[in-house]
């Protein structure tokens, strides 16, 4: 097949099986519809098993100490550039994996990591990144229990990639996952959205102005623990990373087979993020976050959840942003301040490549 014969890659409506859609493009790594298509058609079709098929942030694999089960998650970090306002690839590699383990209600305890280095990469910069990695481990309360490094010839990689795997214990009776949202539940976001995406985009140096936005990268496991220790009936926890709040909520709506309605004016967005998005034509609902979580739980527990979040680090600005409606095929509606309604879809293609 020649380049000119490759059809448009348009997500679920693309008529061709994935193998006939030509080469891998950046959109396949976006976390949006193209990623979902690729995962379903190339990986799940060949590797399906009950654990893989749950499509959650982490996998429950075996029963571990009495009353506990092991929760595992793995992630590759290829952010570019390696340093940006508010963080770097080291903090990202720890928090990204810690948070995915915590999103099943687990207490993250251990990490493994692989550092893939490009020949010629600065040892000084590597030291800064490993310092940051260690500091984030300390803050999260996790230990690196195994690690590996590899070096690739100059020009055949890009400075540094880090892959991390996280392990944690969760109470065996917990049932938290994207498939657990129920009609009548409230949807809460732990704080303002879009900061990480803007901070990384700005670090690439092509804004032409300073937004003053810092990445929100943070370990969220202590926030999750505060909610669970209080005995709240948590149905869903998920961190809206690639694809942003909108894509993540569409994932949850589809997994749970419910409609979700959001109130646009209740969604917290910092002023500099909003302004930068307006200037650049970006939608903050689709911008990546690395220190935020979506919490879905029964509406009558909203007050207690907010009270706890507001006194816990990284939850101070938590807000109720919507509610779970009736059972359906899974749609997300955005109620605007003008009384109109917009249907939110998954991110189509790629907005900002190499954001995490
Ligand atoms: Mg996640």
Tab-separated table of C-alpha atoms and ligand atoms in Angstrom:
chain	number	residue	atom	x	y	z
A	1	UNK	CA	0.000	0.000	0.000
A	2	UNK	CA	1.451	3.385	-0.934
A	3	UNK	CA	1.207	6.451	1.246
A	4	UNK	CA	-1.486	7.989	-0.960
A	5	UNK	CA	-3.699	4.934	-0.530
A	6	UNK	CA	-3.747	5.143	3.264
A	7	UNK	CA	-7.282	6.108	4.307
A	8	UNK	CA	-8.056	8.725	6.916
A	9	UNK	CA	-7.550	7.354	10.446
A	10	UNK	CA	-10.864	8.391	11.927
A	11	UNK	CA	-11.341	6.197	14.962
A	12	UNK	CA	-14.435	4.050	15.368
A	13	UNK	CA	-15.881	4.867	11.948
A	14	UNK	CA	-12.744	3.900	10.043
A	15	UNK	CA	-13.899	1.062	7.767
A	16	UNK	CA	-10.599	-0.833	7.720
A	17	UNK	CA	-9.155	-3.364	10.175
A	18	UNK	CA	-6.167	-1.880	12.013
A	19	UNK	CA	-3.628	-3.933	10.043
A	20	UNK	CA	-4.706	-2.192	6.839
A	21	UNK	CA	-4.507	1.336	8.209
A	22	UNK	CA	-0.838	1.825	7.276
A	23	UNK	CA	1.871	2.707	9.752
A	24	UNK	CA	1.794	3.636	13.406
A	25	UNK	CA	1.290	7.407	13.760
A	26	UNK	CA	1.553	9.718	16.791
A	27	UNK	CA	-2.207	9.583	17.287
A	28	UNK	CA	-1.874	5.933	18.328
A	29	UNK	CA	-0.162	7.142	21.522
A	30	UNK	CA	-2.644	9.883	22.362
A	31	UNK	CA	-4.796	7.963	24.828
A	32	UNK	CA	-7.797	8.886	22.676
A	33	UNK	CA	-9.896	6.987	20.162
A	34	UNK	CA	-6.971	5.867	17.985
A	35	UNK	CA	-5.176	4.406	21.000
A	36	UNK	CA	-8.336	2.594	22.014
A	37	UNK	CA	-8.703	1.158	18.498
A	38	UNK	CA	-5.071	0.046	18.414
A	39	UNK	CA	-5.231	-1.602	21.848
A	40	UNK	CA	-8.462	-3.399	21.013
A	41	UNK	CA	-7.477	-4.544	17.536
A	42	UNK	CA	-3.795	-5.366	17.964
A	43	UNK	CA	-3.327	-6.301	21.622
A	44	UNK	CA	-6.617	-7.325	23.213
A	45	UNK	CA	-7.586	-9.415	20.204
A	46	UNK	CA	-4.430	-11.516	20.643
A	47	UNK	CA	-3.778	-11.342	24.369
A	48	UNK	CA	-7.236	-11.209	25.931
A	49	UNK	CA	-7.648	-12.628	29.425
A	50	UNK	CA	-10.027	-11.723	32.270
A	51	UNK	CA	-7.470	-9.422	33.937
A	52	UNK	CA	-6.530	-7.530	30.756
A	53	UNK	CA	-10.167	-7.202	29.763
A	54	UNK	CA	-11.231	-5.172	32.807
A	55	UNK	CA	-9.477	-2.143	31.223
A	56	UNK	CA	-8.721	-0.446	34.538
A	57	UNK	CA	-5.693	1.568	35.641
A	58	UNK	CA	-4.122	-1.485	37.242
A	59	UNK	CA	-4.655	-5.231	37.450
A	60	UNK	CA	-5.702	-7.418	40.372
A	61	UNK	CA	-3.665	-10.565	39.967
A	62	UNK	CA	-3.433	-12.706	43.098
A	63	UNK	CA	-4.581	-12.788	46.683
A	64	UNK	CA	-1.678	-11.723	48.886
A	65	UNK	CA	-1.484	-11.239	52.706
A	66	UNK	CA	-4.710	-12.116	54.549
A	67	UNK	CA	-7.509	-9.865	53.370
A	68	UNK	CA	-5.327	-8.138	50.762
A	69	UNK	CA	-4.684	-8.540	47.060
A	70	UNK	CA	-1.796	-7.431	44.880
A	71	UNK	CA	-2.439	-4.554	42.439
A	72	UNK	CA	0.043	-3.914	39.612
A	73	UNK	CA	0.406	-1.207	36.979
A	74	UNK	CA	3.109	-0.424	34.405
A	75	UNK	CA	3.899	2.663	32.369
A	76	UNK	CA	6.526	4.068	29.958
A	77	UNK	CA	7.525	7.720	30.255
A	78	UNK	CA	8.769	9.491	27.140
A	79	UNK	CA	7.947	13.112	27.951
A	80	UNK	CA	9.749	15.787	25.922
A	81	UNK	CA	11.470	17.902	27.125
A	82	UNK	CA	12.761	16.082	30.219
A	83	UNK	CA	12.466	19.202	32.416
A	84	UNK	CA	9.494	21.587	32.556
A	85	UNK	CA	7.964	24.019	35.026
A	86	UNK	CA	6.833	22.081	38.083
A	87	UNK	CA	8.543	18.780	37.362
A	88	UNK	CA	10.645	16.433	35.263
A	89	UNK	CA	10.596	12.898	33.888
A	90	UNK	CA	11.850	11.475	37.212
A	91	UNK	CA	8.912	12.769	39.270
A	92	UNK	CA	6.569	11.869	36.434
A	93	UNK	CA	7.810	8.261	36.262
A	94	UNK	CA	7.095	7.717	39.968
A	95	UNK	CA	3.813	9.617	40.261
A	96	UNK	CA	2.307	8.270	37.043
A	97	UNK	CA	2.672	4.674	38.220
A	98	UNK	CA	1.919	5.301	41.907
A	99	UNK	CA	-1.309	7.013	40.879
A	100	UNK	CA	-2.446	4.212	38.595
A	101	UNK	CA	-1.946	1.678	41.407
A	102	UNK	CA	-3.816	3.978	43.832
A	103	UNK	CA	-6.748	4.323	41.393
A	104	UNK	CA	-7.849	0.771	42.279
A	105	UNK	CA	-7.850	1.710	45.942
A	106	UNK	CA	-4.467	0.095	46.582
A	107	UNK	CA	-1.667	1.333	48.815
A	108	UNK	CA	1.369	1.543	46.457
A	109	UNK	CA	4.480	0.042	48.106
A	110	UNK	CA	7.075	-0.955	45.509
A	111	UNK	CA	8.332	0.176	42.110
A	112	UNK	CA	10.563	-1.335	39.471
A	113	UNK	CA	12.105	0.890	36.792
A	114	UNK	CA	13.987	0.694	33.521
A	115	UNK	CA	15.992	3.701	32.376
A	116	UNK	CA	16.743	3.775	28.665
A	117	UNK	CA	19.521	6.249	27.989
A	118	UNK	CA	20.840	7.747	24.801
A	119	UNK	CA	24.590	7.788	24.288
A	120	UNK	CA	25.787	11.325	24.952
A	121	UNK	CA	23.110	12.202	27.507
A	122	UNK	CA	24.381	14.493	30.304
A	123	UNK	CA	25.238	12.641	33.542
A	124	UNK	CA	24.506	15.841	35.441
A	125	UNK	CA	20.991	15.967	34.066
A	126	UNK	CA	20.581	12.268	34.816
A	127	UNK	CA	21.573	12.900	38.437
A	128	UNK	CA	18.977	15.671	38.740
A	129	UNK	CA	16.335	13.345	37.366
A	130	UNK	CA	17.274	10.461	39.666
A	131	UNK	CA	17.220	12.878	42.619
A	132	UNK	CA	13.735	13.917	41.639
A	133	UNK	CA	12.729	10.259	41.197
A	134	UNK	CA	14.000	9.459	44.709
A	135	UNK	CA	12.242	12.472	46.228
A	136	UNK	CA	8.933	11.474	44.671
A	137	UNK	CA	9.394	7.897	46.003
A	138	UNK	CA	9.885	9.324	49.479
A	139	UNK	CA	6.790	11.526	49.224
A	140	UNK	CA	4.649	8.654	47.939
A	141	UNK	CA	6.088	6.152	50.439
A	142	UNK	CA	7.205	3.660	47.794
A	143	UNK	CA	10.517	1.829	47.377
A	144	UNK	CA	12.315	1.019	44.147
A	145	UNK	CA	12.931	-2.720	44.468
A	146	UNK	CA	14.410	-3.517	41.047
A	147	UNK	CA	15.842	-1.453	38.229
A	148	UNK	CA	17.701	-1.693	34.939
A	149	UNK	CA	19.510	0.692	32.617
A	150	UNK	CA	20.179	0.377	28.912
A	151	UNK	CA	22.049	2.670	26.534
A	152	UNK	CA	21.185	3.206	22.909
A	153	UNK	CA	23.500	4.706	20.276
A	154	UNK	CA	23.348	8.448	19.791
A	155	UNK	CA	20.662	9.445	17.368
A	156	UNK	CA	18.690	6.213	17.813
A	157	UNK	CA	16.809	7.315	20.953
A	158	UNK	CA	16.034	10.662	22.602
A	159	UNK	CA	18.046	11.299	25.781
A	160	UNK	CA	16.048	9.280	28.337
A	161	UNK	CA	12.981	7.090	28.581
A	162	UNK	CA	11.850	5.575	31.903
A	163	UNK	CA	9.544	2.612	32.313
A	164	UNK	CA	8.123	1.929	35.780
A	165	UNK	CA	6.012	-0.839	37.292
A	166	UNK	CA	4.219	-0.336	40.600
A	167	UNK	CA	2.884	-2.820	43.154
A	168	UNK	CA	0.510	-2.217	46.023
A	169	UNK	CA	-1.896	-3.935	48.382
A	170	UNK	CA	-5.639	-3.365	48.316
A	171	UNK	CA	-8.331	-4.718	50.615
A	172	UNK	CA	-9.723	-7.804	48.904
A	173	UNK	CA	-13.340	-6.704	49.268
A	174	UNK	CA	-12.817	-3.347	47.527
A	175	UNK	CA	-14.621	-2.994	44.214
A	176	UNK	CA	-13.295	0.192	42.658
A	177	UNK	CA	-13.038	0.545	38.900
A	178	UNK	CA	-14.207	2.353	35.799
A	179	UNK	CA	-17.113	-0.092	35.475
A	180	UNK	CA	-18.582	0.781	38.906
A	181	UNK	CA	-20.264	4.181	38.236
A	182	UNK	CA	-23.976	4.015	39.172
A	183	UNK	CA	-26.929	6.270	38.332
A	184	UNK	CA	-27.268	8.837	41.102
A	185	UNK	CA	-23.516	9.024	41.814
A	186	UNK	CA	-21.709	12.356	42.029
A	187	UNK	CA	-18.610	13.139	39.920
A	188	UNK	CA	-15.814	15.000	41.737
A	189	UNK	CA	-12.495	16.339	40.397
A	190	UNK	CA	-9.684	16.822	42.920
A	191	UNK	CA	-8.536	20.193	41.534
A	192	UNK	CA	-8.042	22.415	38.473
A	193	UNK	CA	-7.358	20.709	35.144
A	194	UNK	CA	-4.946	21.182	32.252
A	195	UNK	CA	-1.828	22.420	34.059
A	196	UNK	CA	0.504	19.562	33.114
A	197	UNK	CA	-0.304	19.759	29.412
A	198	UNK	CA	0.293	23.502	29.286
A	199	UNK	CA	3.546	23.326	31.313
A	200	UNK	CA	5.076	20.682	29.033
A	201	UNK	CA	3.923	22.399	25.841
A	202	UNK	CA	5.412	25.653	27.055
A	203	UNK	CA	8.753	24.001	27.906
A	204	UNK	CA	9.098	23.154	24.219
A	205	UNK	CA	9.715	26.847	23.760
A	206	UNK	CA	7.241	27.656	21.037
A	207	UNK	CA	4.639	29.685	22.939
A	208	UNK	CA	6.322	33.081	22.460
A	209	UNK	CA	5.054	34.128	25.910
A	210	UNK	CA	5.227	32.899	29.500
A	211	UNK	CA	2.052	31.313	30.870
A	212	UNK	CA	3.459	30.891	34.436
A	213	UNK	CA	1.709	27.507	34.566
A	214	UNK	CA	3.335	24.716	36.621
A	215	UNK	CA	2.744	21.023	36.030
A	216	UNK	CA	0.520	19.475	38.691
A	217	UNK	CA	2.532	16.217	38.955
A	218	UNK	CA	1.866	14.705	42.371
A	219	UNK	CA	1.435	11.337	44.083
A	220	UNK	CA	-2.263	10.933	44.908
A	221	UNK	CA	-2.075	7.802	47.075
A	222	UNK	CA	-2.354	9.680	50.374
A	223	UNK	CA	-5.495	11.439	49.123
A	224	UNK	CA	-6.993	8.087	48.118
A	225	UNK	CA	-6.090	6.598	51.507
A	226	UNK	CA	-7.877	9.445	53.324
A	227	UNK	CA	-11.077	8.692	51.374
A	228	UNK	CA	-10.905	4.941	51.932
A	229	UNK	CA	-9.921	5.139	55.607
A	230	UNK	CA	-13.089	7.191	56.185
A	231	UNK	CA	-15.139	4.269	54.883
A	232	UNK	CA	-16.586	6.095	51.891
A	233	UNK	CA	-18.268	3.893	49.298
A	234	UNK	CA	-15.902	4.831	46.456
A	235	UNK	CA	-17.140	3.505	43.102
A	236	UNK	CA	-14.601	4.951	40.636
A	237	UNK	CA	-11.173	6.566	40.935
A	238	UNK	CA	-9.235	7.518	37.813
A	239	UNK	CA	-6.494	10.001	37.008
A	240	UNK	CA	-7.291	11.996	33.851
A	241	UNK	CA	-3.844	11.927	32.222
A	242	UNK	CA	-3.466	11.690	28.407
A	243	UNK	CA	-6.698	12.708	26.722
A	244	UNK	CA	-7.682	14.801	29.742
A	245	UNK	CA	-10.887	14.953	31.767
A	246	UNK	CA	-13.198	14.529	28.772
A	247	UNK	CA	-11.587	11.371	27.349
A	248	UNK	CA	-11.306	9.785	30.809
A	249	UNK	CA	-14.980	10.384	31.602
A	250	UNK	CA	-16.023	8.931	28.243
A	251	UNK	CA	-13.968	5.825	29.110
A	252	UNK	CA	-15.760	5.544	32.458
A	253	UNK	CA	-19.215	6.176	30.931
A	254	UNK	CA	-18.629	3.407	28.385
A	255	UNK	CA	-17.182	0.961	30.940
A	256	UNK	CA	-20.099	1.544	33.335
A	257	UNK	CA	-22.726	1.842	30.561
A	258	UNK	CA	-24.179	5.064	31.948
A	259	UNK	CA	-24.556	8.674	30.846
A	260	UNK	CA	-22.611	11.331	32.730
A	261	UNK	CA	-23.591	14.997	32.834
A	262	UNK	CA	-21.067	17.728	33.659
A	263	UNK	CA	-21.713	21.336	34.616
A	264	UNK	CA	-19.128	23.340	32.670
A	265	UNK	CA	-19.076	26.280	35.064
A	266	UNK	CA	-18.198	23.966	37.974
A	267	UNK	CA	-15.086	22.521	36.311
A	268	UNK	CA	-12.075	24.211	37.964
A	269	UNK	CA	-9.545	25.653	35.508
A	270	UNK	CA	-6.786	28.033	36.614
A	271	UNK	CA	-6.940	31.412	34.892
A	272	UNK	CA	-3.498	31.144	33.181
A	273	UNK	CA	-4.451	27.688	31.845
A	274	UNK	CA	-7.752	28.980	30.503
A	275	UNK	CA	-6.093	32.018	28.940
A	276	UNK	CA	-3.305	29.977	27.310
A	277	UNK	CA	-5.803	27.462	25.950
A	278	UNK	CA	-7.874	30.289	24.453
A	279	UNK	CA	-4.821	31.871	22.832
A	280	UNK	CA	-3.645	28.591	21.314
A	281	UNK	CA	-7.041	27.134	20.428
A	282	UNK	CA	-6.647	24.232	22.871
A	283	UNK	CA	-9.498	22.693	24.881
A	284	UNK	CA	-8.596	22.335	28.599
A	285	UNK	CA	-11.029	19.421	28.871
A	286	UNK	CA	-8.577	17.407	26.746
A	287	UNK	CA	-5.317	18.617	28.339
A	288	UNK	CA	-3.255	16.099	30.317
A	289	UNK	CA	-3.086	16.129	34.128
A	290	UNK	CA	-0.602	14.241	36.335
A	291	UNK	CA	-1.823	15.115	39.820
A	292	UNK	CA	-5.603	15.015	39.610
A	293	UNK	CA	-8.162	12.315	40.190
A	294	UNK	CA	-11.790	11.810	39.301
A	295	UNK	CA	-13.832	10.422	42.190
A	296	UNK	CA	-17.279	8.929	41.638
A	297	UNK	CA	-19.352	7.907	44.650
A	298	UNK	CA	-22.965	8.010	45.921
A	299	UNK	CA	-24.282	11.585	45.921
A	300	UNK	CA	-25.174	11.443	49.630
A	301	UNK	CA	-21.456	11.004	50.462
A	302	UNK	CA	-20.376	14.098	48.525
A	303	UNK	CA	-20.174	16.417	51.506
A	304	UNK	CA	-17.951	14.094	53.537
A	305	UNK	CA	-15.718	13.362	50.525
A	306	UNK	CA	-15.208	17.082	49.828
A	307	UNK	CA	-14.554	17.814	53.499
A	308	UNK	CA	-11.782	15.186	53.581
A	309	UNK	CA	-10.288	16.224	50.261
A	310	UNK	CA	-10.184	19.887	51.217
A	311	UNK	CA	-7.991	19.129	54.249
A	312	UNK	CA	-5.698	16.692	52.393
A	313	UNK	CA	-2.721	17.679	50.225
A	314	UNK	CA	-3.549	17.752	46.490
A	315	UNK	CA	-7.293	17.757	47.193
A	316	UNK	CA	-7.685	21.306	48.510
A	317	UNK	CA	-9.527	22.552	45.416
A	318	UNK	CA	-11.784	19.509	44.873
A	319	UNK	CA	-15.207	20.224	43.376
A	320	UNK	CA	-18.337	18.393	42.338
A	321	UNK	CA	-18.492	18.732	38.533
A	322	UNK	CA	-21.340	16.482	37.536
A	323	UNK	CA	-23.502	13.454	38.095
A	324	UNK	CA	-24.056	9.978	36.758
A	325	UNK	CA	-27.380	9.671	34.930
A	326	UNK	CA	-29.309	6.744	33.511
A	327	UNK	CA	-27.923	3.473	32.128
A	328	UNK	CA	-27.013	3.817	28.433
A	329	UNK	CA	-24.245	3.025	25.973
A	330	UNK	CA	-22.102	5.627	27.730
A	331	UNK	CA	-22.206	9.305	26.774
A	332	UNK	CA	-20.833	12.391	28.485
A	333	UNK	CA	-22.844	15.624	28.278
A	334	UNK	CA	-21.458	19.047	29.076
A	335	UNK	CA	-24.057	21.538	30.269
A	336	UNK	CA	-22.781	25.017	29.328
A	337	UNK	CA	-23.529	28.214	31.281
A	338	UNK	CA	-25.636	29.305	28.275
A	339	UNK	CA	-28.079	26.459	28.768
A	340	UNK	CA	-26.813	24.471	25.794
A	341	UNK	CA	-25.519	20.912	25.878
A	342	UNK	CA	-22.395	19.569	24.197
A	343	UNK	CA	-21.647	15.856	23.776
A	344	UNK	CA	-18.034	15.121	24.725
A	345	UNK	CA	-16.148	12.526	22.694
A	346	UNK	CA	-12.766	10.926	23.262
A	347	UNK	CA	-9.783	12.916	22.068
A	348	UNK	CA	-9.514	12.259	18.320
A	349	UNK	CA	-5.896	11.802	17.195
A	350	UNK	CA	-3.125	13.733	18.891
A	351	UNK	CA	-3.178	17.178	20.481
A	352	UNK	CA	0.252	17.276	22.152
A	353	UNK	CA	2.547	14.279	21.561
A	354	UNK	CA	4.966	13.039	24.276
A	355	UNK	CA	3.171	14.694	27.145
A	356	UNK	CA	3.933	11.932	29.690
B	1	LIG	MG1	-4.497	6.273	34.934
